[in-house]
mmCIF file of C-alpha atoms in Angstrom:
data_model
loop_
_atom_site.group_PDB
_atom_site.id
_atom_site.type_symbol
_atom_site.label_atom_id
_atom_site.label_comp_id
_atom_site.label_asym_id
_atom_site.label_seq_id
_atom_site.Cartn_x
_atom_site.Cartn_y
_atom_site.Cartn_z
ATOM 1 C CA UNK A 1 -23.125 -74.402 52.427
ATOM 2 C CA UNK A 2 -26.311 -72.903 53.709
ATOM 3 C CA UNK A 3 -28.772 -74.811 55.851
ATOM 4 C CA UNK A 4 -32.237 -74.473 54.334
ATOM 5 C CA UNK A 5 -34.990 -75.011 56.904
ATOM 6 C CA UNK A 6 -38.212 -76.509 55.625
ATOM 7 C CA UNK A 7 -41.668 -75.802 57.035
ATOM 8 C CA UNK A 8 -41.178 -78.382 59.812
ATOM 9 C CA UNK A 9 -38.419 -76.450 61.610
ATOM 10 C CA UNK A 10 -39.846 -74.404 64.501
ATOM 11 C CA UNK A 11 -39.715 -70.659 63.975
ATOM 12 C CA UNK A 12 -37.963 -70.008 67.341
ATOM 13 C CA UNK A 13 -35.074 -72.229 66.218
ATOM 14 C CA UNK A 14 -34.618 -70.335 62.962
ATOM 15 C CA UNK A 15 -34.914 -66.917 64.603
ATOM 16 C CA UNK A 16 -32.388 -67.833 67.313
ATOM 17 C CA UNK A 17 -29.840 -68.983 64.754
ATOM 18 C CA UNK A 18 -30.361 -65.906 62.588
ATOM 19 C CA UNK A 19 -29.867 -63.636 65.606
ATOM 20 C CA UNK A 20 -26.536 -65.412 66.124
ATOM 21 C CA UNK A 21 -25.707 -64.769 62.428
ATOM 22 C CA UNK A 22 -25.691 -68.498 61.656
ATOM 23 C CA UNK A 23 -25.937 -69.388 57.957
ATOM 24 C CA UNK A 24 -29.544 -70.617 57.844
ATOM 25 C CA UNK A 25 -32.524 -69.546 55.759
ATOM 26 C CA UNK A 26 -36.144 -70.545 55.494
ATOM 27 C CA UNK A 27 -37.084 -72.234 52.224
ATOM 28 C CA UNK A 28 -39.524 -69.370 51.596
ATOM 29 C CA UNK A 29 -36.836 -66.675 51.978
ATOM 30 C CA UNK A 30 -35.048 -67.958 48.908
ATOM 31 C CA UNK A 31 -38.164 -68.714 46.895
ATOM 32 C CA UNK A 32 -38.150 -72.494 47.204
ATOM 33 C CA UNK A 33 -41.405 -74.471 47.251
ATOM 34 C CA UNK A 34 -42.345 -76.292 50.448
ATOM 35 C CA UNK A 35 -44.658 -78.845 48.886
ATOM 36 C CA UNK A 36 -44.444 -81.333 47.525
ATOM 37 C CA UNK A 37 -41.241 -82.487 49.233
ATOM 38 C CA UNK A 38 -39.953 -83.565 45.825
ATOM 39 C CA UNK A 39 -40.049 -79.965 44.524
ATOM 40 C CA UNK A 40 -38.088 -78.656 47.518
ATOM 41 C CA UNK A 41 -35.453 -81.375 47.164
ATOM 42 C CA UNK A 42 -35.063 -80.770 43.425
ATOM 43 C CA UNK A 43 -34.594 -77.045 44.057
ATOM 44 C CA UNK A 44 -31.977 -77.755 46.724
ATOM 45 C CA UNK A 45 -30.055 -79.985 44.333
ATOM 46 C CA UNK A 46 -29.796 -76.997 42.001
ATOM 47 C CA UNK A 47 -28.866 -74.466 44.707
ATOM 48 C CA UNK A 48 -26.467 -76.655 46.666
ATOM 49 C CA UNK A 49 -28.047 -76.122 50.092
ATOM 50 C CA UNK A 50 -28.425 -78.645 52.896
ATOM 51 C CA UNK A 51 -32.009 -79.544 53.801
ATOM 52 C CA UNK A 52 -32.802 -79.177 57.514
ATOM 53 C CA UNK A 53 -36.043 -80.898 58.519
ATOM 54 C CA UNK A 54 -37.953 -82.607 61.300
ATOM 55 C CA UNK A 55 -40.081 -84.524 58.773
ATOM 56 C CA UNK A 56 -39.223 -88.129 59.549
ATOM 57 C CA UNK A 57 -41.127 -89.173 56.427
ATOM 58 C CA UNK A 58 -38.584 -87.591 54.096
ATOM 59 C CA UNK A 59 -35.794 -90.177 54.543
ATOM 60 C CA UNK A 60 -38.264 -93.050 54.285
ATOM 61 C CA UNK A 61 -39.609 -91.987 50.918
ATOM 62 C CA UNK A 62 -38.279 -94.206 48.163
ATOM 63 C CA UNK A 63 -37.528 -91.309 45.825
ATOM 64 C CA UNK A 64 -35.265 -89.523 48.331
ATOM 65 C CA UNK A 65 -32.475 -92.009 47.710
ATOM 66 C CA UNK A 66 -32.188 -90.733 44.140
ATOM 67 C CA UNK A 67 -31.737 -87.164 45.425
ATOM 68 C CA UNK A 68 -28.998 -88.273 47.794
ATOM 69 C CA UNK A 69 -27.144 -90.050 45.029
ATOM 70 C CA UNK A 70 -27.173 -86.782 43.069
ATOM 71 C CA UNK A 71 -25.794 -84.660 45.893
ATOM 72 C CA UNK A 72 -28.517 -83.731 48.386
ATOM 73 C CA UNK A 73 -27.630 -83.862 52.075
ATOM 74 C CA UNK A 74 -30.489 -83.988 54.570
ATOM 75 C CA UNK A 75 -30.157 -83.163 58.268
ATOM 76 C CA UNK A 76 -33.011 -84.732 60.217
ATOM 77 C CA UNK A 77 -33.680 -83.272 63.674
ATOM 78 C CA UNK A 78 -35.248 -86.068 65.716
ATOM 79 C CA UNK A 79 -37.043 -84.132 68.432
ATOM 80 C CA UNK A 80 -40.663 -85.103 68.968
ATOM 81 C CA UNK A 81 -41.650 -82.271 71.287
ATOM 82 C CA UNK A 82 -42.204 -78.586 70.547
ATOM 83 C CA UNK A 83 -41.279 -77.106 73.925
ATOM 84 C CA UNK A 84 -38.878 -74.242 74.563
ATOM 85 C CA UNK A 85 -36.280 -76.678 75.972
ATOM 86 C CA UNK A 86 -36.475 -78.760 72.784
ATOM 87 C CA UNK A 87 -35.958 -75.669 70.636
ATOM 88 C CA UNK A 88 -32.939 -74.725 72.721
ATOM 89 C CA UNK A 89 -31.480 -78.219 72.292
ATOM 90 C CA UNK A 90 -32.016 -78.025 68.519
ATOM 91 C CA UNK A 91 -30.183 -74.692 68.348
ATOM 92 C CA UNK A 92 -27.338 -76.065 70.476
ATOM 93 C CA UNK A 93 -27.009 -79.144 68.253
ATOM 94 C CA UNK A 94 -26.933 -77.049 65.077
ATOM 95 C CA UNK A 95 -24.263 -74.782 66.537
ATOM 96 C CA UNK A 96 -22.234 -77.756 67.799
ATOM 97 C CA UNK A 97 -22.393 -79.953 64.685
ATOM 98 C CA UNK A 98 -23.191 -77.603 61.806
ATOM 99 C CA UNK A 99 -19.623 -77.240 60.530
ATOM 100 C CA UNK A 100 -19.159 -81.006 60.446
ATOM 101 C CA UNK A 101 -22.422 -81.338 58.482
ATOM 102 C CA UNK A 102 -21.092 -78.897 55.904
ATOM 103 C CA UNK A 103 -17.833 -80.855 55.577
ATOM 104 C CA UNK A 104 -19.782 -84.084 55.244
ATOM 105 C CA UNK A 105 -22.068 -82.582 52.580
ATOM 106 C CA UNK A 106 -19.074 -81.393 50.547
ATOM 107 C CA UNK A 107 -17.391 -84.803 50.735
ATOM 108 C CA UNK A 108 -20.292 -87.249 50.485
ATOM 109 C CA UNK A 109 -24.036 -86.567 50.226
ATOM 110 C CA UNK A 110 -25.522 -88.011 53.399
ATOM 111 C CA UNK A 111 -28.486 -88.462 55.669
ATOM 112 C CA UNK A 112 -27.526 -86.904 59.007
ATOM 113 C CA UNK A 113 -29.622 -87.857 62.021
ATOM 114 C CA UNK A 114 -29.476 -85.536 65.022
ATOM 115 C CA UNK A 115 -30.894 -86.066 68.494
ATOM 116 C CA UNK A 116 -30.126 -85.145 72.075
ATOM 117 C CA UNK A 117 -27.457 -87.830 72.130
ATOM 118 C CA UNK A 118 -25.505 -86.580 69.109
ATOM 119 C CA UNK A 119 -25.194 -86.449 65.360
ATOM 120 C CA UNK A 120 -24.639 -89.340 62.977
ATOM 121 C CA UNK A 121 -23.963 -89.069 59.246
ATOM 122 C CA UNK A 122 -24.628 -91.963 56.899
ATOM 123 C CA UNK A 123 -23.642 -91.627 53.243
ATOM 124 C CA UNK A 124 -26.536 -92.263 50.876
ATOM 125 C CA UNK A 125 -24.579 -94.858 48.934
ATOM 126 C CA UNK A 126 -24.302 -96.951 52.130
ATOM 127 C CA UNK A 127 -28.069 -96.946 52.770
ATOM 128 C CA UNK A 128 -30.704 -99.181 51.262
ATOM 129 C CA UNK A 129 -33.010 -97.333 48.831
ATOM 130 C CA UNK A 130 -35.715 -96.947 51.512
ATOM 131 C CA UNK A 131 -33.723 -95.797 54.579
#
């Protein structure tokens, strides 16, 4: 499954992963809308990609739960800074955990939270509607 980076993923992170031939694309490269969030999520449900975002508002939106139930997996990068070191850590985390995110997405649509300390997947069905 391809990681689809939304507009909130820093360009240096995407470029670094593409240089390494990692399976990631920008939403715009495959013709997906960036706004509203609902349109991007609906398009990803149809294409089967995994949404990669830093938008902490996405998981808290009440309507996202319905997308998860129907198969959308969201990977939320929880870095607050936009420094070169933060970008490097994001790339490292994606390279370290990306395969496990793909396995998780195939098995159970989930919300996957990623930070400096690791990666944690929570199936949508185990979350309250407004996670």
